[in-house]
Amino acid sequence: MEIEQLIDKLSNEAPPMRPMGSPWALAAKWLLGFALYIVALLLTLETPRDDILLQLAEPLFALEVAALVAMVIVCALSAAILSFPDLYQAKRIAYLPIAAFILFAGVVVTAFIAEGSAMEMHPEEFLCTAFITLYSLPPAVWLFYSIRKFASTHFALAGSVAVLTSFSIGALVQRIVEMTDSIAHVLTYHYLPMFAVALIGLLLGRKLLRW
């Protein structure tokens, strides 16, 4: 009886908890915030390239931008699923970023082959990578803060997907504003760093999302 009374006492004293909601609502909230963030960036710090409408009429450029948008959406949904300890019984959706990344890589490689130019390393062009990283920081902080409030049991993977989501947002902004038609440059300084940030995200997830 003493144990039962103790349980009742602790139950009555425990503060009420807000329902966790669903990952779909969480992902929708994130995506709305990302859209507003991108618009704010384009209205304040950066402006779209002058020929953006002409570029969007080019099939490969339009596919590249669409694939980036798809990366943001799929990774955000995956991060929301990974925030739940049981993956909300939607394990397949949690691993959708793999398929999205393969699709995105296929589009970029196809554009690179069509261009037919060689990849060259120019140190000053690493500024693009720096800008993308800078643009990705606010979404990354928001995602890690949000995921941290849940009870993820896949914190390394959640961290990696969160960083990929954020870096894809930065890459999308940079692709819209930068006046370059060189897919070799874009592949080298915009997209190849994604592999590095994915690994960094694994480490950050293990450190920051563990509970």
CSV table of C-alpha atoms in Angstrom, one decimal:
chain,number,residue,atom,x,y,z
A,1,MET,CA,0.0,0.0,0.0
A,2,GLU,CA,2.9,2.4,0.7
A,3,ILE,CA,4.2,1.9,-2.8
A,4,GLU,CA,0.8,2.5,-4.3
A,5,GLN,CA,0.4,5.6,-2.3
A,6,LEU,CA,3.8,6.8,-3.3
A,7,ILE,CA,2.9,6.2,-7.0
A,8,ASP,CA,-0.4,8.1,-6.6
A,9,LYS,CA,1.4,11.0,-4.8
A,10,LEU,CA,4.1,11.3,-7.6
A,11,SER,CA,1.4,11.0,-10.3
A,12,ASN,CA,-0.7,13.8,-8.7
A,13,GLU,CA,2.4,16.0,-8.3
A,14,ALA,CA,3.7,15.6,-11.8
A,15,PRO,CA,3.1,18.6,-14.0
A,16,PRO,CA,0.8,18.0,-16.9
A,17,MET,CA,2.6,17.3,-20.2
A,18,ARG,CA,1.6,18.8,-23.6
A,19,PRO,CA,0.8,16.1,-26.2
A,20,MET,CA,3.8,15.6,-28.5
A,21,GLY,CA,1.6,15.9,-31.6
A,22,SER,CA,2.5,14.3,-34.9
A,23,PRO,CA,5.7,14.5,-37.0
A,24,TRP,CA,3.6,15.7,-39.9
A,25,ALA,CA,2.5,18.8,-38.0
A,26,LEU,CA,6.1,19.3,-36.8
A,27,ALA,CA,7.5,19.0,-40.3
A,28,ALA,CA,4.9,21.4,-41.6
A,29,LYS,CA,5.8,24.0,-39.0
A,30,TRP,CA,9.5,23.6,-39.8
A,31,LEU,CA,8.8,23.9,-43.6
A,32,LEU,CA,6.7,27.0,-43.1
A,33,GLY,CA,9.5,28.6,-41.0
A,34,PHE,CA,12.1,27.6,-43.6
A,35,ALA,CA,10.0,29.2,-46.4
A,36,LEU,CA,9.7,32.5,-44.4
A,37,TYR,CA,13.4,32.4,-43.6
A,38,ILE,CA,14.3,32.0,-47.3
A,39,VAL,CA,12.0,34.9,-48.3
A,40,ALA,CA,13.4,37.1,-45.6
A,41,LEU,CA,17.0,36.3,-46.8
A,42,LEU,CA,16.0,37.2,-50.4
A,43,LEU,CA,14.3,40.4,-49.3
A,44,THR,CA,17.1,41.6,-47.0
A,45,LEU,CA,20.6,40.1,-47.5
A,46,GLU,CA,20.5,38.7,-51.0
A,47,THR,CA,18.5,39.1,-54.2
A,48,PRO,CA,17.8,36.5,-56.8
A,49,ARG,CA,20.0,36.5,-59.9
A,50,ASP,CA,18.8,38.8,-62.6
A,51,ASP,CA,18.1,35.9,-65.1
A,52,ILE,CA,16.4,33.6,-62.6
A,53,LEU,CA,13.2,33.3,-64.6
A,54,LEU,CA,15.2,32.4,-67.8
A,55,GLN,CA,17.3,29.9,-65.8
A,56,LEU,CA,14.1,28.3,-64.4
A,57,ALA,CA,13.0,27.8,-68.0
A,58,GLU,CA,16.1,25.6,-68.5
A,59,PRO,CA,15.1,21.9,-67.7
A,60,LEU,CA,18.3,20.9,-65.9
A,61,PHE,CA,18.4,24.1,-63.8
A,62,ALA,CA,14.7,23.7,-62.9
A,63,LEU,CA,15.3,20.0,-62.1
A,64,GLU,CA,18.2,20.9,-59.9
A,65,VAL,CA,16.3,23.5,-57.9
A,66,ALA,CA,13.3,21.2,-57.6
A,67,ALA,CA,15.6,18.4,-56.4
A,68,LEU,CA,17.0,20.8,-53.7
A,69,VAL,CA,13.5,21.7,-52.6
A,70,ALA,CA,12.6,18.0,-52.4
A,71,MET,CA,15.7,17.4,-50.3
A,72,VAL,CA,14.6,20.1,-47.8
A,73,ILE,CA,11.1,18.7,-47.6
A,74,VAL,CA,12.0,15.0,-47.3
A,75,CYS,CA,14.9,15.7,-44.8
A,76,ALA,CA,12.6,17.9,-42.7
A,77,LEU,CA,10.0,15.1,-42.6
A,78,SER,CA,12.6,12.5,-41.8
A,79,ALA,CA,14.0,14.7,-39.0
A,80,ALA,CA,10.5,15.0,-37.5
A,81,ILE,CA,10.0,11.2,-37.7
A,82,LEU,CA,13.5,10.7,-36.1
A,83,SER,CA,12.5,13.0,-33.2
A,84,PHE,CA,10.1,10.3,-31.9
A,85,PRO,CA,11.6,7.4,-30.0
A,86,ASP,CA,9.5,4.8,-31.9
A,87,LEU,CA,9.9,6.7,-35.3
A,88,TYR,CA,6.2,7.1,-35.1
A,89,GLN,CA,5.9,3.6,-36.7
A,90,ALA,CA,7.1,5.2,-40.0
A,91,LYS,CA,10.7,3.8,-40.3
A,92,ARG,CA,10.6,3.9,-44.1
A,93,ILE,CA,9.9,7.6,-44.2
A,94,ALA,CA,12.7,8.2,-41.8
A,95,TYR,CA,15.1,6.9,-44.4
A,96,LEU,CA,13.6,8.7,-47.4
A,97,PRO,CA,16.5,11.2,-47.5
A,98,ILE,CA,18.7,8.4,-49.0
A,99,ALA,CA,16.4,8.2,-52.0
A,100,ALA,CA,16.1,12.0,-52.3
A,101,PHE,CA,19.8,12.4,-52.2
A,102,ILE,CA,20.3,9.7,-54.9
A,103,LEU,CA,17.8,11.5,-57.1
A,104,PHE,CA,19.4,14.9,-56.4
A,105,ALA,CA,22.9,13.5,-57.2
A,106,GLY,CA,21.6,12.0,-60.4
A,107,VAL,CA,20.3,15.4,-61.6
A,108,VAL,CA,23.5,17.2,-60.7
A,109,VAL,CA,25.7,14.5,-62.3
A,110,THR,CA,23.6,14.6,-65.5
A,111,ALA,CA,24.0,18.4,-65.6
A,112,PHE,CA,27.7,18.0,-65.1
A,113,ILE,CA,28.0,15.5,-67.9
A,114,ALA,CA,25.9,17.7,-70.2
A,115,GLU,CA,28.2,20.6,-69.5
A,116,GLY,CA,31.3,18.6,-70.2
A,117,SER,CA,33.7,20.8,-68.2
A,118,ALA,CA,36.3,19.7,-65.8
A,119,MET,CA,36.3,20.3,-62.0
A,120,GLU,CA,38.9,22.8,-60.9
A,121,MET,CA,39.8,24.0,-57.4
A,122,HIS,CA,40.1,27.7,-56.8
A,123,PRO,CA,40.5,28.7,-53.1
A,124,GLU,CA,38.6,32.0,-53.5
A,125,GLU,CA,35.5,30.1,-54.6
A,126,PHE,CA,35.3,28.5,-51.2
A,127,LEU,CA,33.4,31.7,-50.2
A,128,CYS,CA,30.3,30.0,-51.7
A,129,THR,CA,30.7,27.1,-49.3
A,130,ALA,CA,31.1,29.7,-46.5
A,131,PHE,CA,28.0,31.5,-47.5
A,132,ILE,CA,26.0,28.3,-47.7
A,133,THR,CA,27.2,27.4,-44.2
A,134,LEU,CA,26.3,30.8,-42.9
A,135,TYR,CA,22.8,30.6,-44.4
A,136,SER,CA,22.3,27.1,-42.9
A,137,LEU,CA,23.1,28.0,-39.3
A,138,PRO,CA,19.8,29.5,-38.2
A,139,PRO,CA,17.7,26.6,-39.5
A,140,ALA,CA,20.2,24.1,-38.0
A,141,VAL,CA,20.0,25.8,-34.5
A,142,TRP,CA,16.2,25.7,-34.7
A,143,LEU,CA,16.1,22.0,-35.8
A,144,PHE,CA,18.5,20.9,-33.1
A,145,TYR,CA,16.6,22.9,-30.4
A,146,SER,CA,13.3,21.4,-31.6
A,147,ILE,CA,14.5,17.8,-31.8
A,148,ARG,CA,16.2,18.2,-28.4
A,149,LYS,CA,12.8,18.7,-26.8
A,150,PHE,CA,11.7,15.2,-28.0
A,151,ALA,CA,13.1,11.9,-27.0
A,152,SER,CA,14.9,10.7,-30.1
A,153,THR,CA,16.5,7.3,-29.9
A,154,HIS,CA,18.3,7.9,-33.2
A,155,PHE,CA,20.2,11.0,-32.2
A,156,ALA,CA,23.2,10.6,-34.5
A,157,LEU,CA,21.0,10.0,-37.6
A,158,ALA,CA,18.6,12.8,-36.5
A,159,GLY,CA,21.6,15.2,-36.2
A,160,SER,CA,22.9,14.2,-39.7
A,161,VAL,CA,19.5,14.7,-41.3
A,162,ALA,CA,19.0,18.0,-39.5
A,163,VAL,CA,22.3,19.3,-40.8
A,164,LEU,CA,21.5,18.1,-44.3
A,165,THR,CA,18.2,19.9,-44.2
A,166,SER,CA,19.8,23.1,-43.1
A,167,PHE,CA,22.7,22.8,-45.6
A,168,SER,CA,20.2,22.1,-48.4
A,169,ILE,CA,18.4,25.4,-47.5
A,170,GLY,CA,21.7,27.3,-47.7
A,171,ALA,CA,22.5,25.6,-51.0
A,172,LEU,CA,19.1,26.5,-52.4
A,173,VAL,CA,19.5,30.2,-51.5
A,174,GLN,CA,23.0,30.3,-52.9
A,175,ARG,CA,21.9,28.7,-56.2
A,176,ILE,CA,19.1,31.2,-56.6
A,177,VAL,CA,21.3,34.3,-56.0
A,178,GLU,CA,24.7,33.4,-57.4
A,179,MET,CA,25.4,34.4,-61.0
A,180,THR,CA,27.1,31.3,-62.3
A,181,ASP,CA,26.2,28.8,-65.0
A,182,SER,CA,29.1,26.5,-64.2
A,183,ILE,CA,27.8,23.2,-62.9
A,184,ALA,CA,31.4,22.1,-62.2
A,185,HIS,CA,31.7,25.0,-59.7
A,186,VAL,CA,28.3,24.3,-58.2
A,187,LEU,CA,29.1,20.6,-57.8
A,188,THR,CA,32.5,21.3,-56.2
A,189,TYR,CA,31.7,24.1,-53.8
A,190,HIS,CA,27.9,23.8,-53.2
A,191,TYR,CA,27.1,20.1,-53.2
A,192,LEU,CA,30.2,18.0,-52.5
A,193,PRO,CA,30.5,19.6,-49.0
A,194,MET,CA,27.2,17.9,-48.2
A,195,PHE,CA,29.1,14.7,-47.5
A,196,ALA,CA,31.2,16.5,-44.9
A,197,VAL,CA,28.3,18.2,-43.2
A,198,ALA,CA,26.4,14.9,-43.0
A,199,LEU,CA,29.3,13.4,-41.1
A,200,ILE,CA,29.5,16.5,-38.9
A,201,GLY,CA,25.8,16.1,-38.2
A,202,LEU,CA,26.3,12.6,-37.0
A,203,LEU,CA,28.8,13.9,-34.4
A,204,LEU,CA,26.7,16.8,-33.4
A,205,GLY,CA,23.6,14.5,-33.0
A,206,ARG,CA,25.5,12.2,-30.7
A,207,LYS,CA,26.7,15.1,-28.6
A,208,LEU,CA,23.7,17.5,-28.6
A,209,LEU,CA,20.7,15.2,-28.9
A,210,ARG,CA,21.6,12.5,-26.5
A,211,TRP,CA,19.3,12.4,-23.4
